């Protein structure tokens, strides 16, 4: 019995006696992939081709099947297909324009599959020929800019964005993609700005526009002048910046909502009962299943906006009322195709995220992008076991670093008149119960940032210690405190939690000294922690909320003096043995001078008080009483530069990280880009309604 023919483009089952029929468009593709000019047999060949529904699968497969010299032999016809596709973009017949756009996408994707060496130049020659490249690309970019800025349909604009994403990601490393030189010369920045400025268009196409901009900004950013970097850095169009903020907020908010729904499912029913009975032994596996795949492309876009454009900082704090979740309308750019998803199928990865703003917390009435991002960070930063999640956590902390260094951002982070209830996610751990605090107080956002840093520090003291992330966490805390000291901001925060977390980090470094020193230089982190305490000791009276808070700082140092004593013994040992750690250990030794002075000054007085009053164990209030009575005789050394820090700079320190990140995003965008053929019926209906 004859088997059904699998090959794309066939119209009936094959049999031993009947000839297989093919779609007309497939027959025309076959004509192109011959050495003869297809126009020889049909003078209207190109006009007819773009009236036919595109068969992307067949076109890409045909290109992929060409081997060796075959591709070179077909070059003239492939150049012809590219040329006539570009010409067709100028026409008024929108069905033909759509087919031309999809054909160009198929050409780019098919040629990419060849994995040629020196990819950028070879792809240009195969697609359009070196001699014609400048003229062809200029014509293409002018047409795309016109379509994106014109009154055409959303489907048409969506396809233009997808074609541009195909162009950019045709090579794994976008900085090696020579085609982008033409996109640098023929800028589409203004078209992207126009998309983000329109509420309706941004809702449907904003995701692709933001990802496109993030990738363009990263083209050879360390090698030559990139006009997209310059234009983004000076962009002051409030509508466009707010539109970009809405796209980012919508996508991050959907991720948060998705995680919350999974978390609620996991906490209910038999799973929760079993894990409670056996002491939460499955917490690790459960958390692994809860976290959907992160979206680095959106994080990269947020980073570039925060890092490059100071005007965007205001967008972070732009408050808006929270709304009930709405069913997201389907993007018209792919009406009859499956939603473009991340590899795990959990989250849309393209312009399908067009829902209205989703609520972060049931008890809050307003939200903003920064709150959404902080909540996203509290999910992403829980799990740093694999490289992908580690990179996401690192990028989150880099973004927070840029925010913590910005004067304007700090002004609203610490503004008592801008308070919010921020429900951060807490990592499930065996030694603590799951806390669901439904009565989170309304506080300045700096409190939420500090909570996030404390939570990370307390939950990642593990065998595979993420040293770099800890350094970034402590640095973010330092930057916030420097602002508080400079502006004399008295933040009402539970500082004891921060002090306890910092001391826990020191105790972890001490108890795992041998193992950690085999992988890391632990002394910069120890120095950062000690200098934070020095900041509180030296300047705490200018920013701690009450005099009692300053007393509590001394109480905590005295109570945990053993940790500081052990740290001093460890760094003294390394600083006097002429080993590789001598210099960094010596810096910690010097930094401990005031903490040791406090311990050595108050401990004898506390012991004397206990002996005189015949008390074996003093209460906290009794210790605080001794502290208050003996400040006058305490001598401390003034330490320099405690309120100074090294500002974040992407180059050269982070250049390698971002190069690899952009390469990973490029591969992911190319893999998940949805180019499903649009329904001609839907297109005709849509085009007929265009005013």
mmCIF file with all atom_site columns, C-alpha atoms in Angstrom, residues 71-187:
data_model
loop_
_atom_site.group_PDB
_atom_site.id
_atom_site.type_symbol
_atom_site.label_atom_id
_atom_site.label_alt_id
_atom_site.label_comp_id
_atom_site.label_asym_id
_atom_site.label_entity_id
_atom_site.label_seq_id
_atom_site.pdbx_PDB_ins_code
_atom_site.Cartn_x
_atom_site.Cartn_y
_atom_site.Cartn_z
_atom_site.occupancy
_atom_site.B_iso_or_equiv
_atom_site.pdbx_formal_charge
_atom_site.auth_seq_id
_atom_site.auth_comp_id
_atom_site.auth_asym_id
_atom_site.auth_atom_id
_atom_site.pdbx_PDB_model_num
ATOM 1   C CA . UNK A 1 71  ? 24.965 27.007 -3.889 1.00 0.00 ? 71  UNK A CA 1
ATOM 2   C CA . UNK A 1 72  ? 27.492 28.919 -5.994 1.00 0.00 ? 72  UNK A CA 1
ATOM 3   C CA . UNK A 1 73  ? 25.850 27.706 -9.209 1.00 0.00 ? 73  UNK A CA 1
ATOM 4   C CA . UNK A 1 74  ? 22.447 28.928 -7.970 1.00 0.00 ? 74  UNK A CA 1
ATOM 5   C CA . UNK A 1 75  ? 23.844 32.264 -6.762 1.00 0.00 ? 75  UNK A CA 1
ATOM 6   C CA . UNK A 1 76  ? 22.517 34.330 -9.682 1.00 0.00 ? 76  UNK A CA 1
ATOM 7   C CA . UNK A 1 77  ? 18.985 33.024 -9.219 1.00 0.00 ? 77  UNK A CA 1
ATOM 8   C CA . UNK A 1 78  ? 19.169 33.476 -5.417 1.00 0.00 ? 78  UNK A CA 1
ATOM 9   C CA . UNK A 1 79  ? 20.389 37.033 -6.005 1.00 0.00 ? 79  UNK A CA 1
ATOM 10  C CA . UNK A 1 80  ? 17.437 37.464 -8.374 1.00 0.00 ? 80  UNK A CA 1
ATOM 11  C CA . UNK A 1 81  ? 14.974 36.195 -5.767 1.00 0.00 ? 81  UNK A CA 1
ATOM 12  C CA . UNK A 1 82  ? 16.412 38.592 -3.173 1.00 0.00 ? 82  UNK A CA 1
ATOM 13  C CA . UNK A 1 83  ? 16.372 41.509 -5.626 1.00 0.00 ? 83  UNK A CA 1
ATOM 14  C CA . UNK A 1 84  ? 12.776 40.992 -6.758 1.00 0.00 ? 84  UNK A CA 1
ATOM 15  C CA . UNK A 1 85  ? 11.636 40.469 -3.163 1.00 0.00 ? 85  UNK A CA 1
ATOM 16  C CA . UNK A 1 86  ? 13.137 43.845 -2.255 1.00 0.00 ? 86  UNK A CA 1
ATOM 17  C CA . UNK A 1 87  ? 11.561 45.481 -5.334 1.00 0.00 ? 87  UNK A CA 1
ATOM 18  C CA . UNK A 1 88  ? 8.152  44.068 -4.406 1.00 0.00 ? 88  UNK A CA 1
ATOM 19  C CA . UNK A 1 89  ? 8.275  45.803 -1.004 1.00 0.00 ? 89  UNK A CA 1
ATOM 20  C CA . UNK A 1 90  ? 7.711  49.111 -2.821 1.00 0.00 ? 90  UNK A CA 1
ATOM 21  C CA . UNK A 1 91  ? 4.375  47.985 -4.270 1.00 0.00 ? 91  UNK A CA 1
ATOM 22  C CA . UNK A 1 92  ? 0.926  48.934 -2.985 1.00 0.00 ? 92  UNK A CA 1
ATOM 23  C CA . UNK A 1 93  ? -0.409 45.362 -3.245 1.00 0.00 ? 93  UNK A CA 1
ATOM 24  C CA . UNK A 1 94  ? -0.112 44.318 0.401  1.00 0.00 ? 94  UNK A CA 1
ATOM 25  C CA . UNK A 1 95  ? -0.491 40.581 -0.181 1.00 0.00 ? 95  UNK A CA 1
ATOM 26  C CA . UNK A 1 96  ? 2.513  40.729 -2.505 1.00 0.00 ? 96  UNK A CA 1
ATOM 27  C CA . UNK A 1 97  ? 4.437  42.771 0.077  1.00 0.00 ? 97  UNK A CA 1
ATOM 28  C CA . UNK A 1 98  ? 3.673  40.213 2.808  1.00 0.00 ? 98  UNK A CA 1
ATOM 29  C CA . UNK A 1 99  ? 4.794  37.362 0.544  1.00 0.00 ? 99  UNK A CA 1
ATOM 30  C CA . UNK A 1 100 ? 7.999  39.246 -0.310 1.00 0.00 ? 100 UNK A CA 1
ATOM 31  C CA . UNK A 1 101 ? 8.749  39.811 3.390  1.00 0.00 ? 101 UNK A CA 1
ATOM 32  C CA . UNK A 1 102 ? 8.229  36.141 4.190  1.00 0.00 ? 102 UNK A CA 1
ATOM 33  C CA . UNK A 1 103 ? 10.332 35.103 1.219  1.00 0.00 ? 103 UNK A CA 1
ATOM 34  C CA . UNK A 1 104 ? 13.195 37.266 2.460  1.00 0.00 ? 104 UNK A CA 1
ATOM 35  C CA . UNK A 1 105 ? 12.860 35.697 5.927  1.00 0.00 ? 105 UNK A CA 1
ATOM 36  C CA . UNK A 1 106 ? 12.968 32.216 4.389  1.00 0.00 ? 106 UNK A CA 1
ATOM 37  C CA . UNK A 1 107 ? 16.008 33.138 2.292  1.00 0.00 ? 107 UNK A CA 1
ATOM 38  C CA . UNK A 1 108 ? 17.902 34.418 5.319  1.00 0.00 ? 108 UNK A CA 1
ATOM 39  C CA . UNK A 1 109 ? 17.050 31.437 7.489  1.00 0.00 ? 109 UNK A CA 1
ATOM 40  C CA . UNK A 1 110 ? 17.830 28.963 4.712  1.00 0.00 ? 110 UNK A CA 1
ATOM 41  C CA . UNK A 1 111 ? 21.198 30.498 3.892  1.00 0.00 ? 111 UNK A CA 1
ATOM 42  C CA . UNK A 1 112 ? 22.068 30.608 7.597  1.00 0.00 ? 112 UNK A CA 1
ATOM 43  C CA . UNK A 1 113 ? 21.716 26.824 7.778  1.00 0.00 ? 113 UNK A CA 1
ATOM 44  C CA . UNK A 1 114 ? 24.725 26.496 5.459  1.00 0.00 ? 114 UNK A CA 1
ATOM 45  C CA . UNK A 1 115 ? 27.088 27.380 8.361  1.00 0.00 ? 115 UNK A CA 1
ATOM 46  C CA . UNK A 1 116 ? 29.632 28.874 5.992  1.00 0.00 ? 116 UNK A CA 1
ATOM 47  C CA . UNK A 1 117 ? 33.003 30.155 7.187  1.00 0.00 ? 117 UNK A CA 1
ATOM 48  C CA . UNK A 1 118 ? 33.544 33.918 7.178  1.00 0.00 ? 118 UNK A CA 1
ATOM 49  C CA . UNK A 1 119 ? 29.799 34.000 7.416  1.00 0.00 ? 119 UNK A CA 1
ATOM 50  C CA . UNK A 1 120 ? 29.068 37.706 7.131  1.00 0.00 ? 120 UNK A CA 1
ATOM 51  C CA . UNK A 1 121 ? 30.733 38.234 3.747  1.00 0.00 ? 121 UNK A CA 1
ATOM 52  C CA . UNK A 1 122 ? 29.681 34.866 2.270  1.00 0.00 ? 122 UNK A CA 1
ATOM 53  C CA . UNK A 1 123 ? 26.029 35.444 3.156  1.00 0.00 ? 123 UNK A CA 1
ATOM 54  C CA . UNK A 1 124 ? 26.044 38.874 1.516  1.00 0.00 ? 124 UNK A CA 1
ATOM 55  C CA . UNK A 1 125 ? 27.498 37.417 -1.697 1.00 0.00 ? 125 UNK A CA 1
ATOM 56  C CA . UNK A 1 126 ? 25.046 34.507 -1.813 1.00 0.00 ? 126 UNK A CA 1
ATOM 57  C CA . UNK A 1 127 ? 22.001 36.661 -1.053 1.00 0.00 ? 127 UNK A CA 1
ATOM 58  C CA . UNK A 1 128 ? 22.611 39.790 -3.123 1.00 0.00 ? 128 UNK A CA 1
ATOM 59  C CA . UNK A 1 129 ? 26.156 39.767 -4.531 1.00 0.00 ? 129 UNK A CA 1
ATOM 60  C CA . UNK A 1 130 ? 28.960 42.022 -3.339 1.00 0.00 ? 130 UNK A CA 1
ATOM 61  C CA . UNK A 1 131 ? 28.613 44.466 -6.220 1.00 0.00 ? 131 UNK A CA 1
ATOM 62  C CA . UNK A 1 132 ? 24.924 45.103 -5.565 1.00 0.00 ? 132 UNK A CA 1
ATOM 63  C CA . UNK A 1 133 ? 24.937 44.824 -1.763 1.00 0.00 ? 133 UNK A CA 1
ATOM 64  C CA . UNK A 1 134 ? 25.009 48.517 -0.873 1.00 0.00 ? 134 UNK A CA 1
ATOM 65  C CA . UNK A 1 135 ? 22.218 49.437 -3.287 1.00 0.00 ? 135 UNK A CA 1
ATOM 66  C CA . UNK A 1 136 ? 20.061 46.407 -2.388 1.00 0.00 ? 136 UNK A CA 1
ATOM 67  C CA . UNK A 1 137 ? 20.387 46.955 1.377  1.00 0.00 ? 137 UNK A CA 1
ATOM 68  C CA . UNK A 1 138 ? 19.680 50.665 1.084  1.00 0.00 ? 138 UNK A CA 1
ATOM 69  C CA . UNK A 1 139 ? 16.535 49.890 -0.917 1.00 0.00 ? 139 UNK A CA 1
ATOM 70  C CA . UNK A 1 140 ? 15.518 47.227 1.609  1.00 0.00 ? 140 UNK A CA 1
ATOM 71  C CA . UNK A 1 141 ? 16.048 49.467 4.650  1.00 0.00 ? 141 UNK A CA 1
ATOM 72  C CA . UNK A 1 142 ? 14.198 52.390 3.038  1.00 0.00 ? 142 UNK A CA 1
ATOM 73  C CA . UNK A 1 143 ? 11.233 50.113 2.285  1.00 0.00 ? 143 UNK A CA 1
ATOM 74  C CA . UNK A 1 144 ? 11.218 48.610 5.784  1.00 0.00 ? 144 UNK A CA 1
ATOM 75  C CA . UNK A 1 145 ? 11.408 52.051 7.385  1.00 0.00 ? 145 UNK A CA 1
ATOM 76  C CA . UNK A 1 146 ? 8.523  53.225 5.193  1.00 0.00 ? 146 UNK A CA 1
ATOM 77  C CA . UNK A 1 147 ? 6.397  50.190 6.081  1.00 0.00 ? 147 UNK A CA 1
ATOM 78  C CA . UNK A 1 148 ? 7.129  50.506 9.818  1.00 0.00 ? 148 UNK A CA 1
ATOM 79  C CA . UNK A 1 149 ? 6.329  54.227 9.883  1.00 0.00 ? 149 UNK A CA 1
ATOM 80  C CA . UNK A 1 150 ? 3.416  54.120 7.443  1.00 0.00 ? 150 UNK A CA 1
ATOM 81  C CA . UNK A 1 151 ? -0.293 53.404 7.910  1.00 0.00 ? 151 UNK A CA 1
ATOM 82  C CA . UNK A 1 152 ? -0.012 49.737 7.000  1.00 0.00 ? 152 UNK A CA 1
ATOM 83  C CA . UNK A 1 153 ? -1.444 46.854 8.982  1.00 0.00 ? 153 UNK A CA 1
ATOM 84  C CA . UNK A 1 154 ? 0.012  45.490 12.210 1.00 0.00 ? 154 UNK A CA 1
ATOM 85  C CA . UNK A 1 155 ? 0.684  42.199 10.423 1.00 0.00 ? 155 UNK A CA 1
ATOM 86  C CA . UNK A 1 156 ? 2.833  43.986 7.892  1.00 0.00 ? 156 UNK A CA 1
ATOM 87  C CA . UNK A 1 157 ? 4.761  45.914 10.543 1.00 0.00 ? 157 UNK A CA 1
ATOM 88  C CA . UNK A 1 158 ? 5.183  42.725 12.572 1.00 0.00 ? 158 UNK A CA 1
ATOM 89  C CA . UNK A 1 159 ? 6.691  40.919 9.581  1.00 0.00 ? 159 UNK A CA 1
ATOM 90  C CA . UNK A 1 160 ? 9.083  43.827 9.001  1.00 0.00 ? 160 UNK A CA 1
ATOM 91  C CA . UNK A 1 161 ? 10.345 43.489 12.579 1.00 0.00 ? 161 UNK A CA 1
ATOM 92  C CA . UNK A 1 162 ? 10.731 39.743 12.196 1.00 0.00 ? 162 UNK A CA 1
ATOM 93  C CA . UNK A 1 163 ? 12.666 40.204 8.963  1.00 0.00 ? 163 UNK A CA 1
ATOM 94  C CA . UNK A 1 164 ? 14.997 42.625 10.735 1.00 0.00 ? 164 UNK A CA 1
ATOM 95  C CA . UNK A 1 165 ? 15.474 40.101 13.564 1.00 0.00 ? 165 UNK A CA 1
ATOM 96  C CA . UNK A 1 166 ? 16.273 37.465 10.928 1.00 0.00 ? 166 UNK A CA 1
ATOM 97  C CA . UNK A 1 167 ? 18.817 39.813 9.344  1.00 0.00 ? 167 UNK A CA 1
ATOM 98  C CA . UNK A 1 168 ? 20.517 40.535 12.656 1.00 0.00 ? 168 UNK A CA 1
ATOM 99  C CA . UNK A 1 169 ? 20.623 36.960 13.948 1.00 0.00 ? 169 UNK A CA 1
ATOM 100 C CA . UNK A 1 170 ? 21.697 35.314 10.690 1.00 0.00 ? 170 UNK A CA 1
ATOM 101 C CA . UNK A 1 171 ? 25.090 34.733 12.354 1.00 0.00 ? 171 UNK A CA 1
ATOM 102 C CA . UNK A 1 172 ? 25.641 33.487 15.895 1.00 0.00 ? 172 UNK A CA 1
ATOM 103 C CA . UNK A 1 173 ? 27.883 36.424 16.769 1.00 0.00 ? 173 UNK A CA 1
ATOM 104 C CA . UNK A 1 174 ? 26.051 39.553 15.614 1.00 0.00 ? 174 UNK A CA 1
ATOM 105 C CA . UNK A 1 175 ? 29.297 41.564 15.645 1.00 0.00 ? 175 UNK A CA 1
ATOM 106 C CA . UNK A 1 176 ? 30.552 39.324 12.832 1.00 0.00 ? 176 UNK A CA 1
ATOM 107 C CA . UNK A 1 177 ? 27.409 39.903 10.772 1.00 0.00 ? 177 UNK A CA 1
ATOM 108 C CA . UNK A 1 178 ? 28.512 42.374 8.117  1.00 0.00 ? 178 UNK A CA 1
ATOM 109 C CA . UNK A 1 179 ? 24.898 42.897 7.006  1.00 0.00 ? 179 UNK A CA 1
ATOM 110 C CA . UNK A 1 180 ? 24.448 45.024 10.136 1.00 0.00 ? 180 UNK A CA 1
ATOM 111 C CA . UNK A 1 181 ? 26.796 47.632 8.718  1.00 0.00 ? 181 UNK A CA 1
ATOM 112 C CA . UNK A 1 182 ? 24.007 48.555 6.297  1.00 0.00 ? 182 UNK A CA 1
ATOM 113 C CA . UNK A 1 183 ? 21.509 48.780 9.190  1.00 0.00 ? 183 UNK A CA 1
ATOM 114 C CA . UNK A 1 184 ? 23.946 51.100 10.968 1.00 0.00 ? 184 UNK A CA 1
ATOM 115 C CA . UNK A 1 185 ? 24.172 53.341 7.881  1.00 0.00 ? 185 UNK A CA 1
ATOM 116 C CA . UNK A 1 186 ? 20.435 53.234 7.106  1.00 0.00 ? 186 UNK A CA 1
ATOM 117 C CA . UNK A 1 187 ? 19.055 53.721 10.622 1.00 0.00 ? 187 UNK A CA 1
#
